[in-house]
Amino acid sequence: MTLAACKNSDEFTISGKLENVQGLKKILLYQQNRLVDSAFLNESNEFKFRVAAPEPEFFYLVANEKNYLFVAKNGDELNFEADYMNPVGEYKIEGSKDAEKLKEFNSIANKYGKVFIELRSQYDRQVSANPALKDSLEAVLRPRFEENMKQFSDESLKFAEKNKDNLAGFYAISSLDKMMYEEQMIKFAEDIKGKYKNNEAVTDFISRMEKLKPLSKGQVAPDFTMASADGKPLKLSDFRGKYVLLDFWASWCGPCRQENPNLVKQYHAFKDKGFTILGISLDSEKSKWLKAIQDDKLAWNHASELKQWNGTVSRQYEVEAIPASFLLDPQGKIIGKNLRGAELELFLKNTLK
């Protein structure tokens, strides 16, 4: 009889050891967001779980504020090792194909995570020593943070494309910024449709990507009518014939207010070339909304439902963070999303020649 034939096909096991636990006594096991089991560490800081999982599922080992993700299914015999004090949260799980694939992706994440921690430490040390350096350091380090994130995202995308047959690939694609990689994420969802039908995380991801399809580039932006700043009904389709930047913002949103001077600049540079802006505010207090319009000198059309995140239009456009924007062509088709700063200026220069 082979060893494989002796495995219990009705459950999986995960045995592990957690070093430098700093007095930690108990470790928890979650299946996505549901607590499945708990175990006390023995004198050697070891633990063991036996759990049923008929299909591959995401699980988390939770030790205080540390979370360790793994994939398991019935018949797997997994081994876990980690140093609780590891600053990047590195860990090792072996014993199955899914575990090996997740280990491969974790090595990618850890590589860029270490760079992030070093850059963050460099910033904190120097600002602590000389607070006056804060702005100049941000200007120097921000491009390095952004480049590190871009490299991580690009490598994660390549990994996901090669691993559509396992949950590690799904985990990699779901770690990406939806605003930047929407097209790739929608395609990935289409490619894995029908797989992992009982996996809540996968089915939720596919559902969210389906909702984004009508909002992807090339689609006609959904029409709506909303009260303008002066209380009159304002309809999106009334702006047909112009390039329109549909800008979701709010008076209380710091990044939005920081971007407003750039929008003012682009509006005045291109408003005579068939370009305009329609600001959609997620404010709840009309007085604060109107004051921000005046203070920031936003001379274009504005509208709001004054319901913050509960507005019909912000939900219709799947707005989960602001600032968020959609650039529409004269036919109302979406031709750009979340263009800001120099990127927006370059796009407008190339489009409105």
PDB file of N, CA and C in Angstrom, residues 9-13 51-57 71-76:
ATOM      1  N   SER A   9      -8.823  11.072   3.172  1.00  0.00           N
ATOM      2  CA  SER A   9      -9.346  11.915   2.104  1.00  0.00           C
ATOM      3  C   SER A   9     -10.519  12.771   2.553  1.00  0.00           C
ATOM      4  N   ASP A  10     -10.898  12.660   3.832  1.00  0.00           N
ATOM      5  CA  ASP A  10     -12.027  13.441   4.346  1.00  0.00           C
ATOM      6  C   ASP A  10     -11.584  14.706   5.066  1.00  0.00           C
ATOM      7  N   GLU A  11     -10.280  14.948   5.130  1.00  0.00           N
ATOM      8  CA  GLU A  11      -9.786  16.134   5.822  1.00  0.00           C
ATOM      9  C   GLU A  11      -8.352  16.416   5.377  1.00  0.00           C
ATOM     10  N   PHE A  12      -7.862  17.577   5.734  1.00  0.00           N
ATOM     11  CA  PHE A  12      -6.444  17.867   5.557  1.00  0.00           C
ATOM     12  C   PHE A  12      -5.844  18.125   6.928  1.00  0.00           C
ATOM     13  N   THR A  13      -4.538  18.006   7.009  1.00  0.00           N
ATOM     14  CA  THR A  13      -3.846  18.343   8.255  1.00  0.00           C
ATOM     15  C   THR A  13      -2.810  19.422   7.971  1.00  0.00           C
ATOM     16  N   VAL A  51      -8.883  19.490   9.429  1.00  0.00           N
ATOM     17  CA  VAL A  51     -10.087  20.192   8.969  1.00  0.00           C
ATOM     18  C   VAL A  51     -10.549  19.598   7.639  1.00  0.00           C
ATOM     19  N   ALA A  52     -11.867  19.599   7.433  1.00  0.00           N
ATOM     20  CA  ALA A  52     -12.422  19.131   6.165  1.00  0.00           C
ATOM     21  C   ALA A  52     -12.518  20.275   5.168  1.00  0.00           C
ATOM     22  N   ALA A  53     -12.069  20.006   3.940  1.00  0.00           N
ATOM     23  CA  ALA A  53     -12.172  20.982   2.840  1.00  0.00           C
ATOM     24  C   ALA A  53     -12.271  20.199   1.536  1.00  0.00           C
ATOM     25  N   PRO A  54     -13.497  19.856   1.102  1.00  0.00           N
ATOM     26  CA  PRO A  54     -13.677  19.030  -0.099  1.00  0.00           C
ATOM     27  C   PRO A  54     -13.038  19.622  -1.355  1.00  0.00           C
ATOM     28  N   GLU A  55     -12.975  20.952  -1.435  1.00  0.00           N
ATOM     29  CA  GLU A  55     -12.353  21.626  -2.573  1.00  0.00           C
ATOM     30  C   GLU A  55     -11.289  22.593  -2.062  1.00  0.00           C
ATOM     31  N   PRO A  56     -10.348  22.998  -2.915  1.00  0.00           N
ATOM     32  CA  PRO A  56      -9.319  23.945  -2.464  1.00  0.00           C
ATOM     33  C   PRO A  56      -9.941  25.216  -1.898  1.00  0.00           C
ATOM     34  N   GLU A  57      -9.499  25.615  -0.723  1.00  0.00           N
ATOM     35  CA  GLU A  57     -10.038  26.785  -0.032  1.00  0.00           C
ATOM     36  C   GLU A  57      -8.902  27.609   0.559  1.00  0.00           C
ATOM     37  N   VAL A  71      -3.527  27.590   1.168  1.00  0.00           N
ATOM     38  CA  VAL A  71      -4.594  26.909   0.432  1.00  0.00           C
ATOM     39  C   VAL A  71      -4.535  25.436   0.790  1.00  0.00           C
ATOM     40  N   ALA A  72      -5.703  24.839   1.039  1.00  0.00           N
ATOM     41  CA  ALA A  72      -5.718  23.423   1.407  1.00  0.00           C
ATOM     42  C   ALA A  72      -6.991  22.757   0.908  1.00  0.00           C
ATOM     43  N   LYS A  73      -6.897  21.435   0.739  1.00  0.00           N
ATOM     44  CA  LYS A  73      -8.060  20.616   0.402  1.00  0.00           C
ATOM     45  C   LYS A  73      -7.871  19.256   1.052  1.00  0.00           C
ATOM     46  N   ASN A  74      -8.942  18.487   1.116  1.00  0.00           N
ATOM     47  CA  ASN A  74      -8.881  17.177   1.745  1.00  0.00           C
ATOM     48  C   ASN A  74      -7.763  16.326   1.148  1.00  0.00           C
ATOM     49  N   GLY A  75      -7.044  15.645   2.027  1.00  0.00           N
ATOM     50  CA  GLY A  75      -5.935  14.796   1.611  1.00  0.00           C
ATOM     51  C   GLY A  75      -4.578  15.451   1.729  1.00  0.00           C
ATOM     52  N   ASP A  76      -4.540  16.772   1.835  1.00  0.00           N
ATOM     53  CA  ASP A  76      -3.263  17.479   1.979  1.00  0.00           C
ATOM     54  C   ASP A  76      -2.680  17.253   3.371  1.00  0.00           C
TER      55      ASP A  76
END
